[in-house]
mmCIF file of C-alpha atoms in Angstrom:
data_model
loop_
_atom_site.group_PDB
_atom_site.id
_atom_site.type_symbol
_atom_site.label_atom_id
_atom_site.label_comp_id
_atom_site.label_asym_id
_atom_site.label_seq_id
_atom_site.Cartn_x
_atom_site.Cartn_y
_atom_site.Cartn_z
ATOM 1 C CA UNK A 196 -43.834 23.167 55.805
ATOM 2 C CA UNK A 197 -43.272 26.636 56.812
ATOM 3 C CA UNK A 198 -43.367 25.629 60.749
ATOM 4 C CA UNK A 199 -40.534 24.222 59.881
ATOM 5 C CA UNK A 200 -39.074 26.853 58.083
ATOM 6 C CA UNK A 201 -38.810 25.447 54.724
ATOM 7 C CA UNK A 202 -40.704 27.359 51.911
ATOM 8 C CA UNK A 203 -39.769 25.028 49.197
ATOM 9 C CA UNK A 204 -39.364 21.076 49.467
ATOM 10 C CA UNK A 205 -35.827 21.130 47.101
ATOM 11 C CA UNK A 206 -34.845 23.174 50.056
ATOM 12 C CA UNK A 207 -35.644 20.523 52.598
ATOM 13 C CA UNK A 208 -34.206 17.725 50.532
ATOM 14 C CA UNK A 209 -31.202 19.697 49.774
ATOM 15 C CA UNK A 210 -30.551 20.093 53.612
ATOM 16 C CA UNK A 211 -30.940 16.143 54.232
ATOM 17 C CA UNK A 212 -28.694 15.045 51.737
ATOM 18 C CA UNK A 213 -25.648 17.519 51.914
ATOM 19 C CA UNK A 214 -22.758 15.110 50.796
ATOM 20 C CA UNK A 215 -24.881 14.756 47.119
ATOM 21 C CA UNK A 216 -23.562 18.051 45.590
ATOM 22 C CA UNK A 217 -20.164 17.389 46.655
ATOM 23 C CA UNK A 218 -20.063 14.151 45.002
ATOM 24 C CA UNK A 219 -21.946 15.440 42.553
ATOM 25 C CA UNK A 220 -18.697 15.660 39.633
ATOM 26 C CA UNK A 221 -16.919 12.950 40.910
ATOM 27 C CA UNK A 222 -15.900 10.392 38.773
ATOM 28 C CA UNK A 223 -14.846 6.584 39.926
ATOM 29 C CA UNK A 224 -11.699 5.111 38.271
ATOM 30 C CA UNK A 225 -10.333 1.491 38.640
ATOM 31 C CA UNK A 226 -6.733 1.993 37.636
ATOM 32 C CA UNK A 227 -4.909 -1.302 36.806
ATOM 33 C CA UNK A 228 -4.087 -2.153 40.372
ATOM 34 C CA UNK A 229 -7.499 -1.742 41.134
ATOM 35 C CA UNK A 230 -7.036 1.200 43.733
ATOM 36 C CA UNK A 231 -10.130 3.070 43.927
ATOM 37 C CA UNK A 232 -9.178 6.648 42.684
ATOM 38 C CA UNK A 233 -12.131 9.730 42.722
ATOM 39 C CA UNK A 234 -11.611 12.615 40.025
ATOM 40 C CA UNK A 235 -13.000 15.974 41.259
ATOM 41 C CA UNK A 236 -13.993 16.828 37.466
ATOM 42 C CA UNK A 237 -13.701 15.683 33.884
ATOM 43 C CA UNK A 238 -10.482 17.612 32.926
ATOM 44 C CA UNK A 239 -9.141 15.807 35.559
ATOM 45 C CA UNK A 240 -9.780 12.088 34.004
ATOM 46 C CA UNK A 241 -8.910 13.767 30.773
ATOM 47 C CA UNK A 242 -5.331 14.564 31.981
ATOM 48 C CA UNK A 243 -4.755 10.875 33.422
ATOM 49 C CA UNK A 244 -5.932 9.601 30.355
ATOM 50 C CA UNK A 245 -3.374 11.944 28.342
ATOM 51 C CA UNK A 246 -0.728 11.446 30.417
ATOM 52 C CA UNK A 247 -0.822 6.989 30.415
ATOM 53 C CA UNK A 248 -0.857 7.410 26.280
ATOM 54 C CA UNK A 249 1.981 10.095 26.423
ATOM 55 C CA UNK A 250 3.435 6.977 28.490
ATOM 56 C CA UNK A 251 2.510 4.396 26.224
ATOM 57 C CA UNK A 252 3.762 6.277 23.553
ATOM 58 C CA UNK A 253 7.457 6.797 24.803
ATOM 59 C CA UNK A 254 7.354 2.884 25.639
ATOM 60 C CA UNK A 255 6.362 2.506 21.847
ATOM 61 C CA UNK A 256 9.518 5.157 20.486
ATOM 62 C CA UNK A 257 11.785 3.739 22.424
ATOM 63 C CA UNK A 258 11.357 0.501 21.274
ATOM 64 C CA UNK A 259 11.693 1.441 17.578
ATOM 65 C CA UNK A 260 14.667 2.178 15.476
ATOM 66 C CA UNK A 261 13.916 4.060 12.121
ATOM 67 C CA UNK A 262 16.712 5.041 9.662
ATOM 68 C CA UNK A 263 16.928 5.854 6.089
ATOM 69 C CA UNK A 264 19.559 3.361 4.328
ATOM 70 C CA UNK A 265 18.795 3.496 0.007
ATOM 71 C CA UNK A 266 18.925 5.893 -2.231
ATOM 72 C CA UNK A 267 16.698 6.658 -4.533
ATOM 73 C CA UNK A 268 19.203 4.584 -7.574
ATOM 74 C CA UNK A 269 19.124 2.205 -4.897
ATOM 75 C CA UNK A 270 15.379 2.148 -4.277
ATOM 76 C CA UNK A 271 14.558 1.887 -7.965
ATOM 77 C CA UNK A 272 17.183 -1.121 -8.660
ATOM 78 C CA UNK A 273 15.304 -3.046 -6.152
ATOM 79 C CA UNK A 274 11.977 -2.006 -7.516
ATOM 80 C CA UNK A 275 13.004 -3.461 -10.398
ATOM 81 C CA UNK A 276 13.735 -6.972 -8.807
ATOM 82 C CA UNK A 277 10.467 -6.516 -6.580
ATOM 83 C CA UNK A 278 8.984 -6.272 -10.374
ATOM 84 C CA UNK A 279 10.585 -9.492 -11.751
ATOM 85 C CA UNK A 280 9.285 -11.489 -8.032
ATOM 86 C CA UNK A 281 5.401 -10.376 -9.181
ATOM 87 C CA UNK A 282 6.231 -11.925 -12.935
ATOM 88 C CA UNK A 283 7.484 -15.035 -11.828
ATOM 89 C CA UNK A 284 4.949 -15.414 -9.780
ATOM 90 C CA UNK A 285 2.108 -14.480 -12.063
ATOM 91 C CA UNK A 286 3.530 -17.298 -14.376
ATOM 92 C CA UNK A 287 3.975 -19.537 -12.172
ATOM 93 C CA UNK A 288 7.718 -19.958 -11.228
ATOM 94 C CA UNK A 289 7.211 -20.614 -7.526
ATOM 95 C CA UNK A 290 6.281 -22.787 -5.038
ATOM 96 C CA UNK A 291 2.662 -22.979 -4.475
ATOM 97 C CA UNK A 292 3.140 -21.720 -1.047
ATOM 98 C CA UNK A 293 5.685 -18.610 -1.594
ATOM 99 C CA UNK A 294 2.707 -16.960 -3.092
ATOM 100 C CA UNK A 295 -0.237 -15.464 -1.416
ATOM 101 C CA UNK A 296 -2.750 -13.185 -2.713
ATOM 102 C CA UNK A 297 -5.330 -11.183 -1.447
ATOM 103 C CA UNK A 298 -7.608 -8.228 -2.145
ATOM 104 C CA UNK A 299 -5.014 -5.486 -2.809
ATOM 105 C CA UNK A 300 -2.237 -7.152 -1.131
ATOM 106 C CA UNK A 301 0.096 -9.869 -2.321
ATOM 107 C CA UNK A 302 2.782 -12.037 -0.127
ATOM 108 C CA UNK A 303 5.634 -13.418 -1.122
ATOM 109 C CA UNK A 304 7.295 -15.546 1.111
ATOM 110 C CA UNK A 305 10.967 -16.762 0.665
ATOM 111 C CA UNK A 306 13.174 -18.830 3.215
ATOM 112 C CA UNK A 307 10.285 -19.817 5.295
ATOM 113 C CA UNK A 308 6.232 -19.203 5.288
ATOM 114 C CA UNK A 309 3.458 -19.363 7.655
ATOM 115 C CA UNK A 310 -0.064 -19.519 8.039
ATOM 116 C CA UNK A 311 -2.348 -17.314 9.521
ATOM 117 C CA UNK A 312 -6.017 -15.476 9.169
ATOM 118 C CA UNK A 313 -8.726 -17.610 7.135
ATOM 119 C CA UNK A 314 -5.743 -20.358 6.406
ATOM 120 C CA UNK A 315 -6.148 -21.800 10.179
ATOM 121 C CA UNK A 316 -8.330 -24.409 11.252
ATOM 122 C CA UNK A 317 -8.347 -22.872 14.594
ATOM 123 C CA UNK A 318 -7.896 -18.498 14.340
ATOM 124 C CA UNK A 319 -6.171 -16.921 17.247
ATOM 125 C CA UNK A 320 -2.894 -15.577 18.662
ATOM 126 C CA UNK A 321 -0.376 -18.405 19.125
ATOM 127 C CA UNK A 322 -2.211 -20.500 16.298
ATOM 128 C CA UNK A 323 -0.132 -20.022 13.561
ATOM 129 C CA UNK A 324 2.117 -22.780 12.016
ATOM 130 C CA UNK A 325 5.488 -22.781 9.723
ATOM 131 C CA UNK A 326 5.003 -24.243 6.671
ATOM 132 C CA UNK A 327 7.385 -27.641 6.509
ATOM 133 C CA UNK A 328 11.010 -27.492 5.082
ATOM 134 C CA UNK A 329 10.987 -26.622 1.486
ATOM 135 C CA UNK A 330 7.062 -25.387 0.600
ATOM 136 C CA UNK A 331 8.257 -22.251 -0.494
ATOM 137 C CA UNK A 332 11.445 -21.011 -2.358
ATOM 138 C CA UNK A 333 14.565 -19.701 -0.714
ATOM 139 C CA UNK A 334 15.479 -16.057 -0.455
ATOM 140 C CA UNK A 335 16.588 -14.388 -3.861
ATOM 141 C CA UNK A 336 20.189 -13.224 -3.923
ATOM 142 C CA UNK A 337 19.233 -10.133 -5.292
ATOM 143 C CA UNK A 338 17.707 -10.146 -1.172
ATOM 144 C CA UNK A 339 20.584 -11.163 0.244
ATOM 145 C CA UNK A 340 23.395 -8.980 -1.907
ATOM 146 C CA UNK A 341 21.178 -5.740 -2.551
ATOM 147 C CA UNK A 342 19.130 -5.487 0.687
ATOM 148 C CA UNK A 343 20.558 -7.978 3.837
ATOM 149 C CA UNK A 344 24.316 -7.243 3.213
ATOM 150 C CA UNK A 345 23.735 -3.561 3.678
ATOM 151 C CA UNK A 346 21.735 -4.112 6.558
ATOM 152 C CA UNK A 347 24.727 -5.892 8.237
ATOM 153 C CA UNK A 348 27.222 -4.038 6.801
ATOM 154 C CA UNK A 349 25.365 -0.779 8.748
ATOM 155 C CA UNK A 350 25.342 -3.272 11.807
ATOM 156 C CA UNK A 351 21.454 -2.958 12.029
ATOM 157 C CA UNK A 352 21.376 -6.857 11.615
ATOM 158 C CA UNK A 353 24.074 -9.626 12.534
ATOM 159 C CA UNK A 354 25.353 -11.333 9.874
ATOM 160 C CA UNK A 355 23.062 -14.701 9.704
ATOM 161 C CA UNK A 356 20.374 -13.387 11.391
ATOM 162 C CA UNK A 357 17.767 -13.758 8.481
ATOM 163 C CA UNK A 358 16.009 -16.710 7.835
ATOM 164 C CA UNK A 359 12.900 -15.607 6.894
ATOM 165 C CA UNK A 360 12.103 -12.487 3.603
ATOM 166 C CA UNK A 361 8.324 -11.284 3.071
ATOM 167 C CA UNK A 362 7.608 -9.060 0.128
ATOM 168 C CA UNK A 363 4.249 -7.308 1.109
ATOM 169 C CA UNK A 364 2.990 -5.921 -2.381
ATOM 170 C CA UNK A 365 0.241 -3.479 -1.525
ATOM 171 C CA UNK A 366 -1.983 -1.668 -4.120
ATOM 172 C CA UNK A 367 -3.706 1.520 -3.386
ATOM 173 C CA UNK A 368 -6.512 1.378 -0.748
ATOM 174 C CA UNK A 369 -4.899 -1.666 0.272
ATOM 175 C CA UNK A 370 -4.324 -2.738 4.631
ATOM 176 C CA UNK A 371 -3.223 -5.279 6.730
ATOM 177 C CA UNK A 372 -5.467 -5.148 10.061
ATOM 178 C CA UNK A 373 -4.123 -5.160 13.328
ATOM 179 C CA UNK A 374 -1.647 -7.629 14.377
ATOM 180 C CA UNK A 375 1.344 -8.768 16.444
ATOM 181 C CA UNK A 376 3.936 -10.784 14.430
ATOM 182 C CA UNK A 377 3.571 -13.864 16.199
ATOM 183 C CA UNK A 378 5.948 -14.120 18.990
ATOM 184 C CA UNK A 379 5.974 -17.954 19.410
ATOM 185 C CA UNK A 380 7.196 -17.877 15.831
ATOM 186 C CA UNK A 381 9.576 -15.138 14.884
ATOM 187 C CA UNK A 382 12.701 -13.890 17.017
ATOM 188 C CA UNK A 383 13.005 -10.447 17.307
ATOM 189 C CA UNK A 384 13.488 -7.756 15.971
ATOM 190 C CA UNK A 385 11.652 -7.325 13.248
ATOM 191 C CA UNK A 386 12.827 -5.459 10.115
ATOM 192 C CA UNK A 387 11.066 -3.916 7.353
ATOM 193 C CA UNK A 388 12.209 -1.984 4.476
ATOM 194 C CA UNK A 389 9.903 0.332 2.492
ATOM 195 C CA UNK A 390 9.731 1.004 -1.293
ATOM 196 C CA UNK A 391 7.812 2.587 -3.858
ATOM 197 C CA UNK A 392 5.987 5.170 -1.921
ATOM 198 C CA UNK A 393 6.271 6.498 1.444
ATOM 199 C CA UNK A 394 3.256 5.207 3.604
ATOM 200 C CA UNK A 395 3.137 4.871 7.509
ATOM 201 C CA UNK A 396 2.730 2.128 10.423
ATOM 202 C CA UNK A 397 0.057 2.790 12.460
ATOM 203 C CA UNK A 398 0.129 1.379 16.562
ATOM 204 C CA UNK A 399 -2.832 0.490 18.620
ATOM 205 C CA UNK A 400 -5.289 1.071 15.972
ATOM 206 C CA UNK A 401 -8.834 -0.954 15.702
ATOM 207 C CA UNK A 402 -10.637 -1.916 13.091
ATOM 208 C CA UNK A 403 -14.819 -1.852 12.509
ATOM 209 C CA UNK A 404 -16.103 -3.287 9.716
ATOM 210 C CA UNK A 405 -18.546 -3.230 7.623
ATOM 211 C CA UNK A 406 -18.057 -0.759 6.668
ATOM 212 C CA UNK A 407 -14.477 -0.659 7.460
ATOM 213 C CA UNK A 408 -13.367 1.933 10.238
ATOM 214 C CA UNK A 409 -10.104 2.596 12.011
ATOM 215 C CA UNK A 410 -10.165 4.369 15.029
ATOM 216 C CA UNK A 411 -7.076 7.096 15.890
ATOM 217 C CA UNK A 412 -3.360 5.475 16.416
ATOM 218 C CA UNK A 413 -2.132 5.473 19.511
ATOM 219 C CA UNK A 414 1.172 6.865 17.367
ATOM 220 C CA UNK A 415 1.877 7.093 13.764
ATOM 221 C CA UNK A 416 5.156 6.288 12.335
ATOM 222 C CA UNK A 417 5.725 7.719 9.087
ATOM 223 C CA UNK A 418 7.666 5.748 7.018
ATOM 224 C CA UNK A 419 9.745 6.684 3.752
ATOM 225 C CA UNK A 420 10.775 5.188 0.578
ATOM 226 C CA UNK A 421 14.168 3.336 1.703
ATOM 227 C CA UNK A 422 13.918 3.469 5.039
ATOM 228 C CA UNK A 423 14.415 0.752 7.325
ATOM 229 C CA UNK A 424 12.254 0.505 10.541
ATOM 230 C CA UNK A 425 13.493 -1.944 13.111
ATOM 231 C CA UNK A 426 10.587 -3.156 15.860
ATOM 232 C CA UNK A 427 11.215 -4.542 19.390
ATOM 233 C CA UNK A 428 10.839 -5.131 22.651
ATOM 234 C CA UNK A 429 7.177 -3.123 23.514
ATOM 235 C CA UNK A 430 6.295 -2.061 19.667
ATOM 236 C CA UNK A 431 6.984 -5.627 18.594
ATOM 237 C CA UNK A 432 5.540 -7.703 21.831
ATOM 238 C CA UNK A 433 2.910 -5.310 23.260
ATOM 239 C CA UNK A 434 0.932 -3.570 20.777
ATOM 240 C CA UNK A 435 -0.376 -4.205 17.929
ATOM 241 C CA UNK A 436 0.617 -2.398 14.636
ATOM 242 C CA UNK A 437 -1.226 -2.047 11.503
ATOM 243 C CA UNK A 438 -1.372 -0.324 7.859
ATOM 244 C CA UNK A 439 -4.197 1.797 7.118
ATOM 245 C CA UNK A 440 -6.388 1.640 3.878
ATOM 246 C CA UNK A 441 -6.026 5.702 3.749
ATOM 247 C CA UNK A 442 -2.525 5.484 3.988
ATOM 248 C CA UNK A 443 -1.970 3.692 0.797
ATOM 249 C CA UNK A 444 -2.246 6.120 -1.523
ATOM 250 C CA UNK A 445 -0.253 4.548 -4.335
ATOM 251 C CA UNK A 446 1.584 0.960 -4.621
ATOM 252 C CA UNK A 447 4.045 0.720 -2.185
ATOM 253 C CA UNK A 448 6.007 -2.502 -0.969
ATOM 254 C CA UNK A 449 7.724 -3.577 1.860
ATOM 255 C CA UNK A 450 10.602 -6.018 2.587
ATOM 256 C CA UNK A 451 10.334 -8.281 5.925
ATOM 257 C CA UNK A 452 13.158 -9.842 7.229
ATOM 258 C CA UNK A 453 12.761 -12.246 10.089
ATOM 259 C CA UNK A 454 14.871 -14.888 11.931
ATOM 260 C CA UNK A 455 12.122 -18.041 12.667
ATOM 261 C CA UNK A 456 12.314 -19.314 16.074
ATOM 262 C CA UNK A 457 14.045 -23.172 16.519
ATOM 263 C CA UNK A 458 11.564 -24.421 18.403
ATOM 264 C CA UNK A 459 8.416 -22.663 16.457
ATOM 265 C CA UNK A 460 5.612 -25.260 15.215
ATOM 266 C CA UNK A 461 5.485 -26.445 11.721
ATOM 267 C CA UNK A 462 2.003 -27.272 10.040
ATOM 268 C CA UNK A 463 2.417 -31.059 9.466
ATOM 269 C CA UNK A 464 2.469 -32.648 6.005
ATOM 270 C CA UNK A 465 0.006 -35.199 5.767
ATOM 271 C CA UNK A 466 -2.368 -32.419 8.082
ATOM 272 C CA UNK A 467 -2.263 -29.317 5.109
ATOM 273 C CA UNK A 468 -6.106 -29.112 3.695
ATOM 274 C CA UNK A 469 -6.866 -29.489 0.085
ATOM 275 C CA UNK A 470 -6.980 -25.417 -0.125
ATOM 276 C CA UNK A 471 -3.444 -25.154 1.443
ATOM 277 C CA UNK A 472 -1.873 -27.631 -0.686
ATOM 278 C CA UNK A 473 -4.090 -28.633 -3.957
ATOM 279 C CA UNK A 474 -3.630 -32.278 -5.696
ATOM 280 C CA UNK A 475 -0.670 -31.489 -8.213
ATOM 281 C CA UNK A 476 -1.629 -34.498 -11.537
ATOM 282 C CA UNK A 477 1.483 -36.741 -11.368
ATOM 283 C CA UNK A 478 3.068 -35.258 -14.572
ATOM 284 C CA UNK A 479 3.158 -31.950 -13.060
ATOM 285 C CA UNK A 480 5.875 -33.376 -10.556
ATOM 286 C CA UNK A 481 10.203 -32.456 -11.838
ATOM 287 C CA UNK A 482 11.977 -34.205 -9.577
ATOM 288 C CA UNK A 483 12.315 -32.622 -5.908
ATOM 289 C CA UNK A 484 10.159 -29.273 -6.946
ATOM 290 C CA UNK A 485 6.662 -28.896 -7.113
ATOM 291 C CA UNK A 486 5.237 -25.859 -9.253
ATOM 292 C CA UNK A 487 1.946 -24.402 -9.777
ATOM 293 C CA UNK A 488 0.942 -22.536 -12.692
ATOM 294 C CA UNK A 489 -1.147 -19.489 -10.487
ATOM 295 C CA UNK A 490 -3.705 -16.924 -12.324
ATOM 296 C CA UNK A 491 -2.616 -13.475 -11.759
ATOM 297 C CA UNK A 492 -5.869 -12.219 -10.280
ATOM 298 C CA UNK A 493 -5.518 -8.534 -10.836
ATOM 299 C CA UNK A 494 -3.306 -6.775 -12.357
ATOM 300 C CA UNK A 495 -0.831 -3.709 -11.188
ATOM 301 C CA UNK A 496 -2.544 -1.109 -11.795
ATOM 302 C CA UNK A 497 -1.753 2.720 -11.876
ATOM 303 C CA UNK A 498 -1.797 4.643 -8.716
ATOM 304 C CA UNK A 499 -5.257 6.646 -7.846
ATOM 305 C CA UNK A 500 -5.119 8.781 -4.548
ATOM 306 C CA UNK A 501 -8.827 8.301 -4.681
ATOM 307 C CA UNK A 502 -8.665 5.043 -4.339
ATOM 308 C CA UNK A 503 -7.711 4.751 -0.487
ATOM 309 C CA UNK A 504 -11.179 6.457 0.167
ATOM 310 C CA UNK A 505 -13.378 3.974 -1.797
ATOM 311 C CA UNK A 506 -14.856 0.663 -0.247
ATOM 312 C CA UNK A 507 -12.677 -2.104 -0.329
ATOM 313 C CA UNK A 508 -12.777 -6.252 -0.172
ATOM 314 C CA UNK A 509 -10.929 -6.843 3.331
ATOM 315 C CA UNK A 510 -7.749 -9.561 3.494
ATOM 316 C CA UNK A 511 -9.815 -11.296 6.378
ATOM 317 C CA UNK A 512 -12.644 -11.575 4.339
ATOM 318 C CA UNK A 513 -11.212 -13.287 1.315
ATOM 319 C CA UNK A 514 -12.208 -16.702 2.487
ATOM 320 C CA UNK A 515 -15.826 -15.570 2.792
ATOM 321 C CA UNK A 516 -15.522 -13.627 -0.537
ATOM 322 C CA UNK A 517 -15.245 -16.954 -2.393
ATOM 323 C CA UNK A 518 -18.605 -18.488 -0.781
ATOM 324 C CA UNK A 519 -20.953 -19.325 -3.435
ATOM 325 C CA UNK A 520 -24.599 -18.899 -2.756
ATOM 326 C CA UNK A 521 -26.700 -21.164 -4.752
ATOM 327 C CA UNK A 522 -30.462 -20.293 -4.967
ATOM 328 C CA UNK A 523 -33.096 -22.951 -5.767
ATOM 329 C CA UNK A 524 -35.308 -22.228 -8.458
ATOM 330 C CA UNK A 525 -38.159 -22.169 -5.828
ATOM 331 C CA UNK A 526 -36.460 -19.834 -3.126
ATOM 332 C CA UNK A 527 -35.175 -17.939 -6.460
ATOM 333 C CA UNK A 528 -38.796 -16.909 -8.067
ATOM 334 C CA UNK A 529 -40.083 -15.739 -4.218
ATOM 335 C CA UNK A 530 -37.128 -13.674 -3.874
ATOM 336 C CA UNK A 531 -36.976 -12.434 -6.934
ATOM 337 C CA UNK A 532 -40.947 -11.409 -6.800
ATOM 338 C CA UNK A 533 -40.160 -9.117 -3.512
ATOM 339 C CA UNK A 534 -39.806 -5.579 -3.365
ATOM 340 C CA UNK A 535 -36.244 -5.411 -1.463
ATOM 341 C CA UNK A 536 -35.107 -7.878 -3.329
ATOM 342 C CA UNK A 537 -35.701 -5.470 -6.598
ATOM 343 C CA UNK A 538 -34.456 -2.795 -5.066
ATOM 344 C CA UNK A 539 -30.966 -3.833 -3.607
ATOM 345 C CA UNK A 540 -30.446 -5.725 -7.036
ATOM 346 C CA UNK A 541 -30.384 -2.210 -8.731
ATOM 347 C CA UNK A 542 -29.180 -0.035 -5.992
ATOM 348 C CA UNK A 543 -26.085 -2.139 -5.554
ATOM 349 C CA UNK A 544 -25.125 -3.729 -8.795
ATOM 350 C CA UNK A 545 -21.400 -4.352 -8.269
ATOM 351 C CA UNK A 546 -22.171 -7.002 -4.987
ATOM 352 C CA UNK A 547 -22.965 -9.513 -7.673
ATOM 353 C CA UNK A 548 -21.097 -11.357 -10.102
ATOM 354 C CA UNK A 549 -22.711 -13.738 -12.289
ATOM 355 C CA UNK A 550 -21.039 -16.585 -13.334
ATOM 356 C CA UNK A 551 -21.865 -19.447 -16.257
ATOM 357 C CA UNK A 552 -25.118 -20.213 -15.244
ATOM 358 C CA UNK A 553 -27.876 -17.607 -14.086
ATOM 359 C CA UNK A 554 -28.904 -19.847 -11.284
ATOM 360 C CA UNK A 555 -25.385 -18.891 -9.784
ATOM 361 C CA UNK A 556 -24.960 -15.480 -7.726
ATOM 362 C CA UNK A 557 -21.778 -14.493 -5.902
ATOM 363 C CA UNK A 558 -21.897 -12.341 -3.114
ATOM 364 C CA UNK A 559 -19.340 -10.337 -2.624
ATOM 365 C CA UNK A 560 -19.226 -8.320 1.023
ATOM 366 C CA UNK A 561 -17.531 -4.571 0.379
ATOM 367 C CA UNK A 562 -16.827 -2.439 3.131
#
């Protein structure tokens, strides 16, 4: 070693490998064209990485158009109306398929309807199908005089454009998970109107569950009571958007106004399960209408910031929420005679309902 004048073997190893401290903070990057770019440090990436979302951002601002049209008299008159929509419904006064409910969340739909999440035989972008001609009711004229005429009048719709009205009805704690209005189905743009509360849309946002997590926006759009919020081009087409559970603090409900594409696919008839549209008894049949008398399945309750914060029942989940799992007697008593089993039944009281019979146990997943 020290004939050849190295005291210390680092040193030696050092000396035949000189080009590994120079590479030693460099970082390999595969941009989108798959160039082959080197970073001489971490602040480096860092500063790429800031500097594609400042772009994606500008892409996503420039693409939206955000005003605030009502008044507060105005705002409350249409409350009102949004009011008399959840009555009907709750006793019965619609179509079976204007209504939808979900944990937190009810959907109204007026003009035309669609199906999506746990409704599709087959889930996926591009899946979803109109309902046909006539399943759900047509748009109020309280809509069309107290919400769409303004719209045109400010020219932030042509007149005709609206085929389509969604009432979202959100209670507090209540979301809708990422999504892209689907593009095969709905023109653009894409208006909303916001009432109640003031709330905010949230872009290129994901969603963990169980429990349920949302990672950071890539930008947050506040949005007001009366204000309208107009999405297209790269907000509507290529990003997904999304409301928060923490950002419904208290109820708050928006209006959707849509123009349905010509050419977009309707779900056939004779191909609607028994879940989508239920055997009606022949007496319940008035001519050309078909009614359902639906349960009201919660009811509106008072605002509680706290709310947004606690664990909630998930819209996609609602399908697996009504699962029953039956236990035989046998698989029952071995269960039952278990530790864990003991334990989870009094640690976590609320994941069980019981129904009728004691036999019966609904799970119920919270996140």
């Amino acid at each position: 070693m020290a004939a050849s004048g190295y005291t210390d073997l680092r040193e030696k190893l050092k000396s035949m490998l000189p080009y590994r401290e120079n590479y030693k903070n460099r970082f390999l990057d595969y941009s989108s064209d798959k160039k082959r770019r080197y970073y001489e440090s971490d602040e480096d990436l860092t500063d790429d990485e800031d500097l594609q979302k400042e772009e994606e951002t500008q892409k996503i601002k420039s693409s939206i158009r955000q005003v605030r049209l009502f008044s507060d008299e105005e705002c409350t008159l249409i409350e009102s109306k949004i009011d008399e929509v959840v009555s009907r419904a709750e006793s019965g006064q619609y179509r079976e398929h204007t209504v939808d409910r979900a944990p937190l969340r009810n959907k109204y739909f007026f003009g035309e309807g669609y199906t999506y999440g746990a409704q599709l035989p087959k889930r996926g972008p591009g899946q979803e199908r109109l309902y046909p001609k006539g399943e759900v009711d047509e748009i109020p004229d309280w809509v069309q005089e107290l919400v769409i005429k303004k719209l045109v009048d400010q020219r932030v719709l042509p007149e005709g454009f609206v085929n389509s009205a969604a009432i979202n009805d959100y209670q507090p704690g209540g979301c809708i998970v990422s999504h892209v209005d689907p593009i095969h189905i709905f023109e653009r743009p894409i208006v909303s109107v916001s009432f109640f509360s003031d709330s905010a849309l949230c872009f290129g946002c994901k969603f963990q569950f169980k429990p349920i997590r949302v990672s950071e926006p890539v930008f947050f759009l506040p949005v007001k009571r009366g204000s309208v919020t107009v999405l297209s081009g790269y907000a509507a087409d290529e990003i997904t958007h999304c409301i928060r559970p923490q950002d419904i603090k208290e109820r708050r409900a928006v209006i959707i106004l849509r123009r349905t594409r010509p050419e977009a696919p309707r779900v056939e008839l004779s191909s609607l399960s028994n879940s989508l549209l239920p055997a009606f008894p022949s007496d319940r049949f008035s001519g050309s209408q078909k009614y359902q008398v639906l349960k009201a399945k919660r009811s509106h309750r008072k605002a509680d910031p706290d709310a947004a914060h606690r664990p909630r029942i998930l819209e996609m989940d609602k399908e697996e929420n009504r699962r029953s799992v039956i236990l035989s007697k046998h698989r029952k008593h071995s269960i039952s005679s278990s530790e864990n089993y003991w334990r989870k039944s009094h640690e976590y009281p609320d994941d069980y309902e019981h129904e009728e019979s004691p036999a019966r146990k609904v799970k119920m997943r919270r996140h």
